[in-house]
Tab-separated table of C-alpha atoms and ligand atoms in Angstrom:
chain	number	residue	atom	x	y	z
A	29	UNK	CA	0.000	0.000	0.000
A	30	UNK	CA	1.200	4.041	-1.118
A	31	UNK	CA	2.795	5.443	2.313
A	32	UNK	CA	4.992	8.098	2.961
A	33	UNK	CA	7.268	8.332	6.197
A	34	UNK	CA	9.236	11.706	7.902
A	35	UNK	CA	12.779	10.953	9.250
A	36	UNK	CA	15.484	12.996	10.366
A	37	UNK	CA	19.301	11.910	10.318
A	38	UNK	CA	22.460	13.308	11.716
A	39	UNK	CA	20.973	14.485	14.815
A	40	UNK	CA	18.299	16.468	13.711
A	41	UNK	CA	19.911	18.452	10.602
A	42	UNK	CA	18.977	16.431	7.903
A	43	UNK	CA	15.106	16.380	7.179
A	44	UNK	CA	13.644	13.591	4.932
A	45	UNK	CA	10.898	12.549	3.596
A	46	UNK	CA	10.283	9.334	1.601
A	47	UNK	CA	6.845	7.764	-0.762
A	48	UNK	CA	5.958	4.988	-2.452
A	49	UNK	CA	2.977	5.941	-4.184
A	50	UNK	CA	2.481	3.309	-7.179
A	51	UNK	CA	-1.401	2.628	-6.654
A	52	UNK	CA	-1.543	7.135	-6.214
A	53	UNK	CA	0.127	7.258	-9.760
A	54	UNK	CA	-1.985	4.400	-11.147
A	55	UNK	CA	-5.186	6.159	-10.339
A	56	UNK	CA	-4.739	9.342	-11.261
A	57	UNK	CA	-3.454	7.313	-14.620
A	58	UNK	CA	-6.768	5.485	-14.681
A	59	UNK	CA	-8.893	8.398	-14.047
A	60	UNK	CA	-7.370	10.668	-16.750
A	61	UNK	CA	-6.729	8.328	-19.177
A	62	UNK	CA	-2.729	9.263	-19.247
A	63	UNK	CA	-0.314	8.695	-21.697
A	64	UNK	CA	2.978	7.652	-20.436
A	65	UNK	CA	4.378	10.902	-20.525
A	66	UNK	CA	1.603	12.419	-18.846
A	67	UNK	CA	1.866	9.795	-16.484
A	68	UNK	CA	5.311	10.595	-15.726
A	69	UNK	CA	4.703	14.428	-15.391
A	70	UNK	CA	1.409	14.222	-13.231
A	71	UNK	CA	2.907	11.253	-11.118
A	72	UNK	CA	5.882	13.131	-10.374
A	73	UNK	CA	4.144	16.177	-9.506
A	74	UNK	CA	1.774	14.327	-7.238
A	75	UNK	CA	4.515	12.437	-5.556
A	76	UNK	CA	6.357	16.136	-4.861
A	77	UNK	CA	2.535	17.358	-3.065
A	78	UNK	CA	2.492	14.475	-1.041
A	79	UNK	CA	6.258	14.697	0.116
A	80	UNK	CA	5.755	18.629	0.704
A	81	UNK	CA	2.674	18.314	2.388
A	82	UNK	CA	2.845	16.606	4.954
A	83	UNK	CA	5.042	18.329	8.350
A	84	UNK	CA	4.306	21.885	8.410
A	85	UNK	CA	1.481	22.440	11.095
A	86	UNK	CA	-1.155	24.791	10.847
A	87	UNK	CA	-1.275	23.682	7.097
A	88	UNK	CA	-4.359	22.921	5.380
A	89	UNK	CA	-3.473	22.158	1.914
A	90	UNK	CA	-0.729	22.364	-0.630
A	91	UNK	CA	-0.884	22.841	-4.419
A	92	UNK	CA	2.081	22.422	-7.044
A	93	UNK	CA	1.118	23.911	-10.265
A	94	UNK	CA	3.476	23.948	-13.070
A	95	UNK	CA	2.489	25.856	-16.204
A	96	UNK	CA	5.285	25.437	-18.812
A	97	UNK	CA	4.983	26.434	-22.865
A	98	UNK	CA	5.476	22.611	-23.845
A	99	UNK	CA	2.832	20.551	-24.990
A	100	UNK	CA	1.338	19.538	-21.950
A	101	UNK	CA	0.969	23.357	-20.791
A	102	UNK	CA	-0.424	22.522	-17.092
A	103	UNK	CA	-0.093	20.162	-14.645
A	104	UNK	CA	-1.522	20.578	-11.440
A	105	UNK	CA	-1.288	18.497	-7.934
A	106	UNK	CA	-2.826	19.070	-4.568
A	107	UNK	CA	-2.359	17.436	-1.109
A	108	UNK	CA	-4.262	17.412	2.217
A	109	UNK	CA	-5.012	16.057	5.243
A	110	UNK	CA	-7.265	12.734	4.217
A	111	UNK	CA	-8.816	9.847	6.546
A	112	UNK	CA	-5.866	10.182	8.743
A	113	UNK	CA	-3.156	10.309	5.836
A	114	UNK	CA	-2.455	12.264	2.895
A	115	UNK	CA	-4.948	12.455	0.218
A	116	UNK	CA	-3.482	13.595	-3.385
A	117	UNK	CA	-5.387	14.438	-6.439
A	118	UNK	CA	-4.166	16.291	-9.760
A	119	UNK	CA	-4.758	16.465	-13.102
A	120	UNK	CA	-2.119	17.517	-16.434
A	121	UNK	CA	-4.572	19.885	-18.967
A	122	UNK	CA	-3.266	17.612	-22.135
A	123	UNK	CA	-2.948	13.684	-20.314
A	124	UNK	CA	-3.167	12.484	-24.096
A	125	UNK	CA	0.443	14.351	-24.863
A	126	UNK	CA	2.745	11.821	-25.451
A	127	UNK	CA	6.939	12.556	-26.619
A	128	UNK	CA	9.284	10.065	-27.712
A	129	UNK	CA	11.706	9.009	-25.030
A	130	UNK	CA	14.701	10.981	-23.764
A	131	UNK	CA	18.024	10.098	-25.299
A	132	UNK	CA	18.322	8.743	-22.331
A	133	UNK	CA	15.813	6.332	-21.961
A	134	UNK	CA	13.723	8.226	-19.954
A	135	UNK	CA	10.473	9.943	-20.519
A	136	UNK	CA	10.996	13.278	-22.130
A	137	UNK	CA	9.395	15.213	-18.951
A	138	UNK	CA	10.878	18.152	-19.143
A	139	UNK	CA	10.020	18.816	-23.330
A	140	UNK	CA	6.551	17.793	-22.391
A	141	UNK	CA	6.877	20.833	-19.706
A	142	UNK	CA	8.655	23.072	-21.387
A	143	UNK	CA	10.038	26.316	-20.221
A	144	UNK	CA	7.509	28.089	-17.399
A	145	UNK	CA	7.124	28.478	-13.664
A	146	UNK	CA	6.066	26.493	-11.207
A	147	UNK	CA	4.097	27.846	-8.373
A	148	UNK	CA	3.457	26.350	-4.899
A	149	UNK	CA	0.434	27.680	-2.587
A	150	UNK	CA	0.313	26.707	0.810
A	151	UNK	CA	-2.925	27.542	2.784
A	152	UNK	CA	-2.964	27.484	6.202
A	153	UNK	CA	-6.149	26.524	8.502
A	154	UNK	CA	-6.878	29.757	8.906
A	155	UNK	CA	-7.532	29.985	4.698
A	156	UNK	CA	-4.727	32.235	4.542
A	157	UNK	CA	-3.376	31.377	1.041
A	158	UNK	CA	1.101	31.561	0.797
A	159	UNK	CA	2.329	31.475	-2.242
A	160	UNK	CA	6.106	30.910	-4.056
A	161	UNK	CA	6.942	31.104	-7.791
A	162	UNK	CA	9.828	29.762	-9.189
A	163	UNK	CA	11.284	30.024	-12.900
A	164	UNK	CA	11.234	26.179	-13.938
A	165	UNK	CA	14.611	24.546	-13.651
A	166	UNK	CA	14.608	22.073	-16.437
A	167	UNK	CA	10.727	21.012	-16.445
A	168	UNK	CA	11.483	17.788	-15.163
A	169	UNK	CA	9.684	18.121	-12.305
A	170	UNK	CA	12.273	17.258	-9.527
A	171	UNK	CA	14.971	19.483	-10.152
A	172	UNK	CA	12.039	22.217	-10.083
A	173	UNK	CA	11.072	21.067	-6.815
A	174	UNK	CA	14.746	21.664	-5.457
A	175	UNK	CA	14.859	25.237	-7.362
A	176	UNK	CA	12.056	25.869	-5.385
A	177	UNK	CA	13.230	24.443	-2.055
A	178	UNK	CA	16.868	26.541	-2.536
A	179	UNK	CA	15.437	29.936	-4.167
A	180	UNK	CA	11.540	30.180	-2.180
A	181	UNK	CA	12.884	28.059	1.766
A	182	UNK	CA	16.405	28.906	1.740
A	183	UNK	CA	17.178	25.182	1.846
A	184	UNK	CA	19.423	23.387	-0.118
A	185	UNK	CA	17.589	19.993	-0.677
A	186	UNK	CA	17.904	16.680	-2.621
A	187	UNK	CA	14.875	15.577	-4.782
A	188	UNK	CA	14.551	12.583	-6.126
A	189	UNK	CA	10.959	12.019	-8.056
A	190	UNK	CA	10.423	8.561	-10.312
A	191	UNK	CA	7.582	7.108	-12.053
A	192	UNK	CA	7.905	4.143	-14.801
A	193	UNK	CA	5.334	3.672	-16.609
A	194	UNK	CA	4.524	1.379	-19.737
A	195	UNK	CA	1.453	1.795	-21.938
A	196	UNK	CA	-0.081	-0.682	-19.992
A	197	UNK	CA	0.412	1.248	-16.610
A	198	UNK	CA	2.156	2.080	-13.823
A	199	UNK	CA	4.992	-0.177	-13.012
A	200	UNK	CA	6.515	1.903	-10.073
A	201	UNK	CA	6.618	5.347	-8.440
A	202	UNK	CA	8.288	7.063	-5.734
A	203	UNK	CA	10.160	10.195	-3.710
A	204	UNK	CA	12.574	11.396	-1.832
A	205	UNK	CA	12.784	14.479	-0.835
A	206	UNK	CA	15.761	15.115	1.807
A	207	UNK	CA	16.620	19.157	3.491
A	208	UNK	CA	19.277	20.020	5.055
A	209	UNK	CA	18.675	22.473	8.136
A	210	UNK	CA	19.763	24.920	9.600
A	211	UNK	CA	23.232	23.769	11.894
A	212	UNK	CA	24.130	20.624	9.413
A	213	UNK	CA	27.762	20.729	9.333
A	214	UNK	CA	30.322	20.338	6.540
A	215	UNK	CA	30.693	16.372	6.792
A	216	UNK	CA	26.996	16.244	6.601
A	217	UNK	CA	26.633	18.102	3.695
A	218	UNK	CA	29.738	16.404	2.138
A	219	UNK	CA	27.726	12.872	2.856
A	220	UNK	CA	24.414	13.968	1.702
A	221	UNK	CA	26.189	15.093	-1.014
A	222	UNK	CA	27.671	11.145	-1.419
A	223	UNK	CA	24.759	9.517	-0.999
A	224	UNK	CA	22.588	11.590	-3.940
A	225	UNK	CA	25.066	10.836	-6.284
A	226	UNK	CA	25.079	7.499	-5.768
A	227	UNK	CA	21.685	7.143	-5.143
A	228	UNK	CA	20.070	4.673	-7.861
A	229	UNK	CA	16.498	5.556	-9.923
A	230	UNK	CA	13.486	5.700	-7.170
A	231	UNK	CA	11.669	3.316	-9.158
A	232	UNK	CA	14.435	0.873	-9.204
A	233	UNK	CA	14.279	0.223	-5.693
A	234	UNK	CA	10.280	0.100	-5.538
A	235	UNK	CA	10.286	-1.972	-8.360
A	236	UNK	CA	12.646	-4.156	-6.036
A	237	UNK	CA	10.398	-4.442	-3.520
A	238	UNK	CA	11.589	-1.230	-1.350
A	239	UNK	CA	9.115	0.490	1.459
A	240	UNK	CA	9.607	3.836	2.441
A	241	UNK	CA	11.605	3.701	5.405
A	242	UNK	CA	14.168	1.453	2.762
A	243	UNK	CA	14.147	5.049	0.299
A	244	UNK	CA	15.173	7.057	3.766
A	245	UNK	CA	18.205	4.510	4.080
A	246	UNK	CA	18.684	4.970	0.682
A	247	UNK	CA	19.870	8.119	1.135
A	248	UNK	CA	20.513	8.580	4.516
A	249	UNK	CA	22.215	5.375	5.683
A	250	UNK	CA	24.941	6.531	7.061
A	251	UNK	CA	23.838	9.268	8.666
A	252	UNK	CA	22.322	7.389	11.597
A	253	UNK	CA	18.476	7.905	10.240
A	254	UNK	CA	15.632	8.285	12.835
A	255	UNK	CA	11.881	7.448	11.349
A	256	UNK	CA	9.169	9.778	13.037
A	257	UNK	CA	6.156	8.807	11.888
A	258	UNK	CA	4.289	6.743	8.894
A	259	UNK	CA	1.298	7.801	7.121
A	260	UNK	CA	-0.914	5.897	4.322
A	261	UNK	CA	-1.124	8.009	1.427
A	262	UNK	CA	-4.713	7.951	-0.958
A	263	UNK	CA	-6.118	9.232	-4.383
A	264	UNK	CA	-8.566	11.637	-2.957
A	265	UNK	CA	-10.463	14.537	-3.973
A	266	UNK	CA	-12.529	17.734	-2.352
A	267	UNK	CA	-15.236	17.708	-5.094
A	268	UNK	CA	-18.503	16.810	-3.961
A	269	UNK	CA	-22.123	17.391	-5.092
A	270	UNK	CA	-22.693	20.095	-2.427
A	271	UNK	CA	-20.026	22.586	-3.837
A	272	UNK	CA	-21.451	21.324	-7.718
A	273	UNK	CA	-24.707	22.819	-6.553
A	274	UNK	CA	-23.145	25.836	-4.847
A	275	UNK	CA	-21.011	26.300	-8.278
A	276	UNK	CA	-24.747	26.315	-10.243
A	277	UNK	CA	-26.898	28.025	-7.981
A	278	UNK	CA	-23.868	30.905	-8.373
A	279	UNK	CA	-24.272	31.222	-11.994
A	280	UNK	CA	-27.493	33.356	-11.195
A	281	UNK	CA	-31.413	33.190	-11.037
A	282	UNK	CA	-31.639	34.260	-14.961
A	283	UNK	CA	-29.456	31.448	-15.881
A	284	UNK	CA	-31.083	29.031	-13.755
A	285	UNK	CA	-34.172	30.176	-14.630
A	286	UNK	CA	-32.817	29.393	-18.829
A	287	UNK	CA	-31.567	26.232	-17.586
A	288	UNK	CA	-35.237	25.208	-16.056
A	289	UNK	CA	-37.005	26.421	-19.509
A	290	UNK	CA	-35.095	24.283	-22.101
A	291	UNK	CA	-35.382	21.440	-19.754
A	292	UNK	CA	-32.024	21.275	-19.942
A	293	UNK	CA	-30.388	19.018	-17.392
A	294	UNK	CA	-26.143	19.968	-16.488
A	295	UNK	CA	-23.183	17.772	-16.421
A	296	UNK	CA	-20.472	19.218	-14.742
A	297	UNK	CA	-16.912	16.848	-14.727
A	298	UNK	CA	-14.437	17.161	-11.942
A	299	UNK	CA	-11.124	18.453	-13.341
A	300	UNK	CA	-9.064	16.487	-10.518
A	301	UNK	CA	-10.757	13.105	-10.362
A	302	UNK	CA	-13.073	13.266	-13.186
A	303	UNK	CA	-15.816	12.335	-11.159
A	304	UNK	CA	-19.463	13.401	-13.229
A	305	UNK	CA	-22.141	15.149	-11.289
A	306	UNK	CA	-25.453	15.826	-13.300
A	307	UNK	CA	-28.253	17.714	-11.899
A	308	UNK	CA	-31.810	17.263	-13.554
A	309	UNK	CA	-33.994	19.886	-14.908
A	310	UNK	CA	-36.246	19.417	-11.741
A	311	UNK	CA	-32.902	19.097	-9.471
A	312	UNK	CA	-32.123	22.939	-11.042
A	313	UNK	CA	-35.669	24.150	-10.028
A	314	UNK	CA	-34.986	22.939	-6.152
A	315	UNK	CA	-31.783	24.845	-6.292
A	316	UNK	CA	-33.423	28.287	-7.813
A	317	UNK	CA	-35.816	27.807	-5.478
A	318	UNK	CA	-34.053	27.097	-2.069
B	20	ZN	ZN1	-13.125	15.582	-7.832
């Protein structure tokens, strides 16, 4: 099952955070019918959200949104407090954008992204909305996530994002995300340093069999790694039929009142989950009414 786990190593000055979120990355596959590219892209994304959202308190929600001038234009991920985990939902604006892959052998992320900006908005539980905007490093979705971490937190980071997908589906997908903080001293950086260069693919150790706490030894190892706390992590979404009404009965009596004359029920699709709602000719006339 997808988890995520916090850690800290070398006493405290090293933060990390570590997620295997295969099934996450094969749903939001499913749901938006994703190429492999796409796949890559929106998986990544999602597996960022769920690394950087969970630890700060007072935090409601946090949303990654990279806009880029490649093909696939926007890709969006959110994630929240869910069912006593981490719920994560997204959605890329083209999931049918598919690139040949990388010289490299890897999916061409970053020319799917293009060159752009990614944005991060935390909001707090008071619904006080902080936001960060960072040019896009390369578009490939993890070294964005450390431009952010070194240019928006001060904090020189490691990121280390991996999906692998196959036209079929998702065969593995995973993060790391390790900080350093404030006080780490020069061996620490100097090993942290070590161990991301010789840190294999993410998705080569889940597709060995890896958990999360393995990923945090992965990387931290020798730096004496302490694991804080373990947390399932879900495909989950905030739509729900209340705020569809709320969205409708907002458009205004005259165009309810259009709606009611041509009979004409509404079908409104969830952008994150794709989940349908459709409201009834009669179901509008309750809402104009109420
Ligand atoms: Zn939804």
């Amino acid at each position: 099952m997808d988890h995520l786990v916090t850690a800290t190593a070398a006493e405290g000055t090293v933060r990390i955070r570590a997620a295997i979120t295969t099934t996450l990355v094969a749903e939001a596959r499913n749901r938006h019918d994703c190429s492999p590219t796409a796949s890559a892209a929106l998986g990544r994304l999602m597996t960022a959200a769920a690394l950087m959202g969970h630890g700060f308190k007072g935090e409601r929600r946090i949303a990654l949104q990279v806009a880029g001038n490649g093909p696939l234009r926007n890709v969006v991920a959110e994630a929240f407090e869910h069912d006593g985990g981490v719920g994560v939902r997204g959605y890329a604006l083209h999931p049918d954008v598919d690139l040949p892959l990388a010289h490299n052998g890897k999916f061409d992320v970053g020319g799917a992204v293009g060159r752009g900006v990614l944005q991060v908005t935390r909001t707090l539980d008071n619904g006080m909305p902080y936001t960060g905007i960072v040019e896009l490093t390369s578009g490939e979705i993890g070294d964005d996530i450390a431009g952010y971490f070194a240019n928006s937190e001060q904090t020189p980071s490691i990121v280390a994002l991996g999906v692998l997908a196959s036209p079929k589906g998702i065969l593995a997908a995973g993060g790391i995300i390790a900080e350093l903080m404030p006080g780490a001293g020069e061996r620490t950086i100097a090993e942290l340093e070590r161990a991301a260069a010789a840190l294999p693919p993410v998705t080569t150790l889940v597709r060995a069999g890896a958990d999360a706490p393995r990923l945090v030894g992965a990387v931290a190892g020798e730096m004496d790694p302490k694991m804080l706390r373990e947390l399932p992590v879900r495909f989950a979404c905030r739509c729900s039929r209340e705020k569809v009404e709320v969205a409708i009965r907002s458009l205004g009596s005259t165009a309810l009142a259009e709606m009611i004359r041509e009979r004409r029920p509404q079908t409104v699709v969830c952008d994150y989950c794709r989940q349908v709602y459709e409201l009834t000719p009669r179901e509008i006339a309750a809402l104009a009414s109420s």
